Amino acid sequence: MFHVKQTTCNNNYNLLIMNNKVLIDNLRCIPDFPKKGINFRDVTTLFKNGECMKIMLDELETIYKDKGITKIVGIESRGFVMASALAGRLGCGVVLARKPGKLPATVIKESFSKEYGVDTIEMHIDSIEENDVVLIHDDLLATGGTAKAAYNLVQHFHPKKVYMNFIIEITDEGLHGRDLFEGIDLKTLLTI
């Protein structure tokens, strides 16, 4: 069941959310984390709830079951959860996009800016092949820096097709991460 609901972020910060009520009711918002002025959306409260996991997996499977996905790239670290669970449902592989120094073999890397600093992600150089259909997944789309870095890494391999998915997309704080992906099939489960 999808609806529009007005809620707050524990500090009377108003959010307009148009999405699944169970997911909305279980999503935690932490104000001023990791720094003042950022309202952090904590998906771990969705992950720990079996009903929420089922809702998210069912929706993701419905969206991607007929797309021919062969690899799902999970972005460190919360992106690993749903990437792995969905890969099990779709019968495809999982590729990890990790912080520097976490992958043991030869890697390619991409640096990017995000809301609160600069970071780098890496993938193994043999992660994806040209005949792969790739879904890039992460928990949150805000400024889009992390996702854009992951997208750039995936493009290095020249796969047949690339899709993108996020649990949450934040648009109400002047964040327009989606704008970085014009022409890309990008879907989110929750929009805040």
PDB file of C-alpha atoms in Angstrom:
ATOM      1  CA  MET A   1       0.000   0.000   0.000  1.00  0.00           C
ATOM      2  CA  PHE A   2       1.502   3.334  -1.049  1.00  0.00           C
ATOM      3  CA  HIS A   3       0.397   6.712   0.296  1.00  0.00           C
ATOM      4  CA  VAL A   4       1.585  10.201   1.123  1.00  0.00           C
ATOM      5  CA  LYS A   5       2.486  10.886   4.737  1.00  0.00           C
ATOM      6  CA  GLN A   6       3.874  13.893   6.589  1.00  0.00           C
ATOM      7  CA  THR A   7       6.397  12.923   9.273  1.00  0.00           C
ATOM      8  CA  THR A   8       9.279  14.444  11.216  1.00  0.00           C
ATOM      9  CA  CYS A   9      12.955  13.728  11.664  1.00  0.00           C
ATOM     10  CA  ASN A  10      13.129  13.757  15.490  1.00  0.00           C
ATOM     11  CA  ASN A  11      13.832  17.507  15.360  1.00  0.00           C
ATOM     12  CA  ASN A  12      10.611  18.754  13.737  1.00  0.00           C
ATOM     13  CA  TYR A  13      12.292  18.690  10.316  1.00  0.00           C
ATOM     14  CA  ASN A  14       9.355  18.013   7.990  1.00  0.00           C
ATOM     15  CA  LEU A  15       9.557  15.328   5.338  1.00  0.00           C
ATOM     16  CA  LEU A  16       7.063  14.576   2.612  1.00  0.00           C
ATOM     17  CA  ILE A  17       7.263  10.894   1.833  1.00  0.00           C
ATOM     18  CA  MET A  18       5.252   9.129  -0.860  1.00  0.00           C
ATOM     19  CA  ASN A  19       5.866   5.409  -0.433  1.00  0.00           C
ATOM     20  CA  ASN A  20       5.126   2.134   1.349  1.00  0.00           C
ATOM     21  CA  LYS A  21       3.707   2.767   4.841  1.00  0.00           C
ATOM     22  CA  VAL A  22       5.482  -0.165   6.513  1.00  0.00           C
ATOM     23  CA  LEU A  23       8.863   0.997   5.206  1.00  0.00           C
ATOM     24  CA  ILE A  24       8.174   4.608   6.170  1.00  0.00           C
ATOM     25  CA  ASP A  25       7.084   3.646   9.665  1.00  0.00           C
ATOM     26  CA  ASN A  26      10.277   1.635  10.186  1.00  0.00           C
ATOM     27  CA  LEU A  27      12.787   4.091   8.721  1.00  0.00           C
ATOM     28  CA  ARG A  28      14.833   5.877  11.374  1.00  0.00           C
ATOM     29  CA  CYS A  29      16.083   9.437  10.891  1.00  0.00           C
ATOM     30  CA  ILE A  30      19.063  10.670  12.899  1.00  0.00           C
ATOM     31  CA  PRO A  31      19.539  14.451  12.872  1.00  0.00           C
ATOM     32  CA  ASP A  32      23.029  15.979  12.737  1.00  0.00           C
ATOM     33  CA  PHE A  33      24.778  12.731  11.755  1.00  0.00           C
ATOM     34  CA  PRO A  34      27.545  12.335  10.681  1.00  0.00           C
ATOM     35  CA  LYS A  35      27.784  16.110  11.032  1.00  0.00           C
ATOM     36  CA  LYS A  36      25.523  19.016  11.948  1.00  0.00           C
ATOM     37  CA  GLY A  37      22.874  19.790   9.367  1.00  0.00           C
ATOM     38  CA  ILE A  38      22.661  16.292   7.876  1.00  0.00           C
ATOM     39  CA  ASN A  39      19.541  14.236   8.577  1.00  0.00           C
ATOM     40  CA  PHE A  40      20.814  10.675   8.223  1.00  0.00           C
ATOM     41  CA  ARG A  41      18.293   8.069   7.015  1.00  0.00           C
ATOM     42  CA  ASP A  42      19.180   4.823   8.768  1.00  0.00           C
ATOM     43  CA  VAL A  43      18.159   1.794   6.704  1.00  0.00           C
ATOM     44  CA  THR A  44      19.414  -0.630   9.347  1.00  0.00           C
ATOM     45  CA  THR A  45      15.968  -0.355  10.926  1.00  0.00           C
ATOM     46  CA  LEU A  46      14.549  -1.696   7.654  1.00  0.00           C
ATOM     47  CA  PHE A  47      17.128  -4.485   7.471  1.00  0.00           C
ATOM     48  CA  LYS A  48      16.390  -5.762  10.980  1.00  0.00           C
ATOM     49  CA  ASN A  49      12.665  -6.065  10.260  1.00  0.00           C
ATOM     50  CA  GLY A  50      11.691  -9.241   8.407  1.00  0.00           C
ATOM     51  CA  GLU A  51       8.513  -7.717   6.985  1.00  0.00           C
ATOM     52  CA  CYS A  52      10.469  -4.730   5.600  1.00  0.00           C
ATOM     53  CA  MET A  53      13.091  -7.024   4.065  1.00  0.00           C
ATOM     54  CA  LYS A  54      10.379  -9.044   2.350  1.00  0.00           C
ATOM     55  CA  ILE A  55       8.624  -5.905   1.051  1.00  0.00           C
ATOM     56  CA  MET A  56      11.867  -4.493  -0.346  1.00  0.00           C
ATOM     57  CA  LEU A  57      12.990  -7.793  -1.893  1.00  0.00           C
ATOM     58  CA  ASP A  58       9.578  -8.471  -3.434  1.00  0.00           C
ATOM     59  CA  GLU A  59       9.524  -4.987  -4.978  1.00  0.00           C
ATOM     60  CA  LEU A  60      13.097  -5.238  -6.283  1.00  0.00           C
ATOM     61  CA  GLU A  61      12.462  -8.691  -7.705  1.00  0.00           C
ATOM     62  CA  THR A  62       9.337  -7.420  -9.481  1.00  0.00           C
ATOM     63  CA  ILE A  63      11.281  -4.522 -11.004  1.00  0.00           C
ATOM     64  CA  TYR A  64      14.339  -6.515 -12.145  1.00  0.00           C
ATOM     65  CA  LYS A  65      13.256 -10.142 -12.692  1.00  0.00           C
ATOM     66  CA  ASP A  66      12.882  -9.724 -16.462  1.00  0.00           C
ATOM     67  CA  LYS A  67      15.883  -7.444 -17.098  1.00  0.00           C
ATOM     68  CA  GLY A  68      18.481 -10.187 -17.592  1.00  0.00           C
ATOM     69  CA  ILE A  69      20.640  -8.987 -14.698  1.00  0.00           C
ATOM     70  CA  THR A  70      23.871 -11.015 -14.473  1.00  0.00           C
ATOM     71  CA  LYS A  71      25.707  -8.969 -11.807  1.00  0.00           C
ATOM     72  CA  ILE A  72      24.603  -6.703  -8.982  1.00  0.00           C
ATOM     73  CA  VAL A  73      27.179  -4.191  -7.752  1.00  0.00           C
ATOM     74  CA  GLY A  74      26.651  -3.505  -4.049  1.00  0.00           C
ATOM     75  CA  ILE A  75      28.196  -0.270  -2.788  1.00  0.00           C
ATOM     76  CA  GLU A  76      29.920  -0.395   0.619  1.00  0.00           C
ATOM     77  CA  SER A  77      28.569  -1.209   2.985  1.00  0.00           C
ATOM     78  CA  ARG A  78      24.804  -0.999   3.332  1.00  0.00           C
ATOM     79  CA  GLY A  79      24.439  -1.700  -0.388  1.00  0.00           C
ATOM     80  CA  PHE A  80      25.851  -5.191   0.201  1.00  0.00           C
ATOM     81  CA  VAL A  81      22.736  -6.302   2.103  1.00  0.00           C
ATOM     82  CA  MET A  82      20.084  -5.946  -0.588  1.00  0.00           C
ATOM     83  CA  ALA A  83      22.519  -6.620  -3.442  1.00  0.00           C
ATOM     84  CA  SER A  84      23.259 -10.041  -1.979  1.00  0.00           C
ATOM     85  CA  ALA A  85      19.661 -10.851  -1.073  1.00  0.00           C
ATOM     86  CA  LEU A  86      18.372  -9.807  -4.511  1.00  0.00           C
ATOM     87  CA  ALA A  87      21.151 -11.700  -6.296  1.00  0.00           C
ATOM     88  CA  GLY A  88      19.933 -14.837  -4.539  1.00  0.00           C
ATOM     89  CA  ARG A  89      16.434 -14.246  -5.869  1.00  0.00           C
ATOM     90  CA  LEU A  90      17.575 -13.383  -9.409  1.00  0.00           C
ATOM     91  CA  GLY A  91      20.255 -16.081  -9.635  1.00  0.00           C
ATOM     92  CA  CYS A  92      23.037 -13.651 -10.511  1.00  0.00           C
ATOM     93  CA  GLY A  93      26.444 -12.678  -9.128  1.00  0.00           C
ATOM     94  CA  VAL A  94      27.404  -9.955  -6.667  1.00  0.00           C
ATOM     95  CA  VAL A  95      30.274  -7.512  -7.154  1.00  0.00           C
ATOM     96  CA  LEU A  96      31.546  -5.425  -4.256  1.00  0.00           C
ATOM     97  CA  ALA A  97      32.376  -1.732  -4.606  1.00  0.00           C
ATOM     98  CA  ARG A  98      34.549  -1.178  -1.528  1.00  0.00           C
ATOM     99  CA  LYS A  99      36.592   1.405   0.297  1.00  0.00           C
ATOM    100  CA  PRO A 100      40.338   1.370  -0.436  1.00  0.00           C
ATOM    101  CA  GLY A 101      42.413  -1.530   0.820  1.00  0.00           C
ATOM    102  CA  LYS A 102      39.504  -3.944   1.392  1.00  0.00           C
ATOM    103  CA  LEU A 103      39.765  -6.006  -1.816  1.00  0.00           C
ATOM    104  CA  PRO A 104      42.675  -8.476  -2.080  1.00  0.00           C
ATOM    105  CA  ALA A 105      43.277  -8.649  -5.857  1.00  0.00           C
ATOM    106  CA  THR A 106      44.078  -6.005  -8.493  1.00  0.00           C
ATOM    107  CA  VAL A 107      41.548  -3.156  -8.432  1.00  0.00           C
ATOM    108  CA  ILE A 108      40.399  -0.108 -10.328  1.00  0.00           C
ATOM    109  CA  LYS A 109      39.401   2.924  -8.283  1.00  0.00           C
ATOM    110  CA  GLU A 110      37.428   6.129  -8.470  1.00  0.00           C
ATOM    111  CA  SER A 111      37.477   9.107  -6.082  1.00  0.00           C
ATOM    112  CA  PHE A 112      34.439  11.308  -5.488  1.00  0.00           C
ATOM    113  CA  SER A 113      33.025  14.089  -3.336  1.00  0.00           C
ATOM    114  CA  LYS A 114      30.066  13.538  -1.059  1.00  0.00           C
ATOM    115  CA  GLU A 115      28.027  15.582   1.393  1.00  0.00           C
ATOM    116  CA  TYR A 116      30.713  15.484   4.062  1.00  0.00           C
ATOM    117  CA  GLY A 117      34.096  14.909   2.381  1.00  0.00           C
ATOM    118  CA  VAL A 118      36.026  13.067  -0.311  1.00  0.00           C
ATOM    119  CA  ASP A 119      36.186   9.287  -0.604  1.00  0.00           C
ATOM    120  CA  THR A 120      37.312   6.515  -2.971  1.00  0.00           C
ATOM    121  CA  ILE A 121      35.775   3.196  -3.964  1.00  0.00           C
ATOM    122  CA  GLU A 122      37.393   0.219  -5.684  1.00  0.00           C
ATOM    123  CA  MET A 123      36.340  -2.886  -7.582  1.00  0.00           C
ATOM    124  CA  HIS A 124      38.311  -5.911  -8.672  1.00  0.00           C
ATOM    125  CA  ILE A 125      39.599  -5.479 -12.212  1.00  0.00           C
ATOM    126  CA  ASP A 126      37.944  -8.782 -13.255  1.00  0.00           C
ATOM    127  CA  SER A 127      34.514  -8.047 -11.717  1.00  0.00           C
ATOM    128  CA  ILE A 128      32.423  -7.467 -14.832  1.00  0.00           C
ATOM    129  CA  GLU A 129      32.514  -8.608 -18.459  1.00  0.00           C
ATOM    130  CA  GLU A 130      31.214  -6.941 -21.610  1.00  0.00           C
ATOM    131  CA  ASN A 131      28.286  -9.361 -21.895  1.00  0.00           C
ATOM    132  CA  ASP A 132      27.056  -8.582 -18.350  1.00  0.00           C
ATOM    133  CA  VAL A 133      23.850  -6.722 -17.537  1.00  0.00           C
ATOM    134  CA  VAL A 134      24.590  -4.842 -14.332  1.00  0.00           C
ATOM    135  CA  LEU A 135      22.423  -3.442 -11.564  1.00  0.00           C
ATOM    136  CA  ILE A 136      24.205  -0.959  -9.284  1.00  0.00           C
ATOM    137  CA  HIS A 137      22.578  -0.883  -5.836  1.00  0.00           C
ATOM    138  CA  ASP A 138      23.050   1.259  -2.742  1.00  0.00           C
ATOM    139  CA  ASP A 139      20.946   2.236   0.216  1.00  0.00           C
ATOM    140  CA  LEU A 140      20.772   5.975  -0.438  1.00  0.00           C
ATOM    141  CA  LEU A 141      20.918   8.495  -3.280  1.00  0.00           C
ATOM    142  CA  ALA A 142      21.609  12.047  -2.067  1.00  0.00           C
ATOM    143  CA  THR A 143      24.254  14.065  -3.920  1.00  0.00           C
ATOM    144  CA  GLY A 144      25.037  11.063  -6.110  1.00  0.00           C
ATOM    145  CA  GLY A 145      28.822  11.153  -5.651  1.00  0.00           C
ATOM    146  CA  THR A 146      29.227   7.570  -4.467  1.00  0.00           C
ATOM    147  CA  ALA A 147      26.805   6.217  -7.047  1.00  0.00           C
ATOM    148  CA  LYS A 148      28.473   8.183  -9.844  1.00  0.00           C
ATOM    149  CA  ALA A 149      31.864   6.754  -8.849  1.00  0.00           C
ATOM    150  CA  ALA A 150      30.396   3.235  -8.896  1.00  0.00           C
ATOM    151  CA  TYR A 151      28.759   3.927 -12.262  1.00  0.00           C
ATOM    152  CA  ASN A 152      32.086   5.177 -13.665  1.00  0.00           C
ATOM    153  CA  LEU A 153      33.833   2.030 -12.433  1.00  0.00           C
ATOM    154  CA  VAL A 154      31.180  -0.200 -14.022  1.00  0.00           C
ATOM    155  CA  GLN A 155      31.425   1.724 -17.315  1.00  0.00           C
ATOM    156  CA  HIS A 156      35.146   0.873 -17.392  1.00  0.00           C
ATOM    157  CA  PHE A 157      34.081  -2.714 -18.236  1.00  0.00           C
ATOM    158  CA  HIS A 158      31.677  -1.713 -21.066  1.00  0.00           C
ATOM    159  CA  PRO A 159      28.765  -3.947 -19.979  1.00  0.00           C
ATOM    160  CA  LYS A 160      25.744  -4.474 -22.247  1.00  0.00           C
ATOM    161  CA  LYS A 161      23.388  -2.533 -19.954  1.00  0.00           C
ATOM    162  CA  VAL A 162      23.460  -0.761 -16.586  1.00  0.00           C
ATOM    163  CA  TYR A 163      20.544  -0.196 -14.219  1.00  0.00           C
ATOM    164  CA  MET A 164      20.649   1.681 -10.914  1.00  0.00           C
ATOM    165  CA  ASN A 165      18.601   1.205  -7.753  1.00  0.00           C
ATOM    166  CA  PHE A 166      18.459   2.771  -4.297  1.00  0.00           C
ATOM    167  CA  ILE A 167      16.304   2.094  -1.277  1.00  0.00           C
ATOM    168  CA  ILE A 168      15.983   5.830  -0.526  1.00  0.00           C
ATOM    169  CA  GLU A 169      16.305   8.939  -2.685  1.00  0.00           C
ATOM    170  CA  ILE A 170      16.559  12.258  -0.857  1.00  0.00           C
ATOM    171  CA  THR A 171      15.296  15.250  -2.811  1.00  0.00           C
ATOM    172  CA  ASP A 172      13.957  17.648  -0.172  1.00  0.00           C
ATOM    173  CA  GLU A 173      17.250  19.056   1.085  1.00  0.00           C
ATOM    174  CA  GLY A 174      18.350  20.593  -2.198  1.00  0.00           C
ATOM    175  CA  LEU A 175      19.952  17.291  -3.208  1.00  0.00           C
ATOM    176  CA  HIS A 176      19.635  16.288  -6.839  1.00  0.00           C
ATOM    177  CA  GLY A 177      21.749  13.154  -7.209  1.00  0.00           C
ATOM    178  CA  ARG A 178      19.417  11.794  -9.877  1.00  0.00           C
ATOM    179  CA  ASP A 179      20.526  14.618 -12.189  1.00  0.00           C
ATOM    180  CA  LEU A 180      23.912  12.886 -12.582  1.00  0.00           C
ATOM    181  CA  PHE A 181      22.239   9.908 -14.255  1.00  0.00           C
ATOM    182  CA  GLU A 182      20.123  11.350 -17.032  1.00  0.00           C
ATOM    183  CA  GLY A 183      19.215   8.618 -19.487  1.00  0.00           C
ATOM    184  CA  ILE A 184      20.008   5.822 -16.991  1.00  0.00           C
ATOM    185  CA  ASP A 185      17.226   3.513 -15.773  1.00  0.00           C
ATOM    186  CA  LEU A 186      17.247   4.539 -12.076  1.00  0.00           C
ATOM    187  CA  LYS A 187      14.620   3.453  -9.571  1.00  0.00           C
ATOM    188  CA  THR A 188      14.140   4.029  -5.824  1.00  0.00           C
ATOM    189  CA  LEU A 189      11.821   2.405  -3.290  1.00  0.00           C
ATOM    190  CA  LEU A 190      11.402   5.493  -1.065  1.00  0.00           C
ATOM    191  CA  THR A 191      11.597   9.163  -2.034  1.00  0.00           C
ATOM    192  CA  ILE A 192      12.070  11.724   0.738  1.00  0.00           C
TER     193      ILE A 192
END
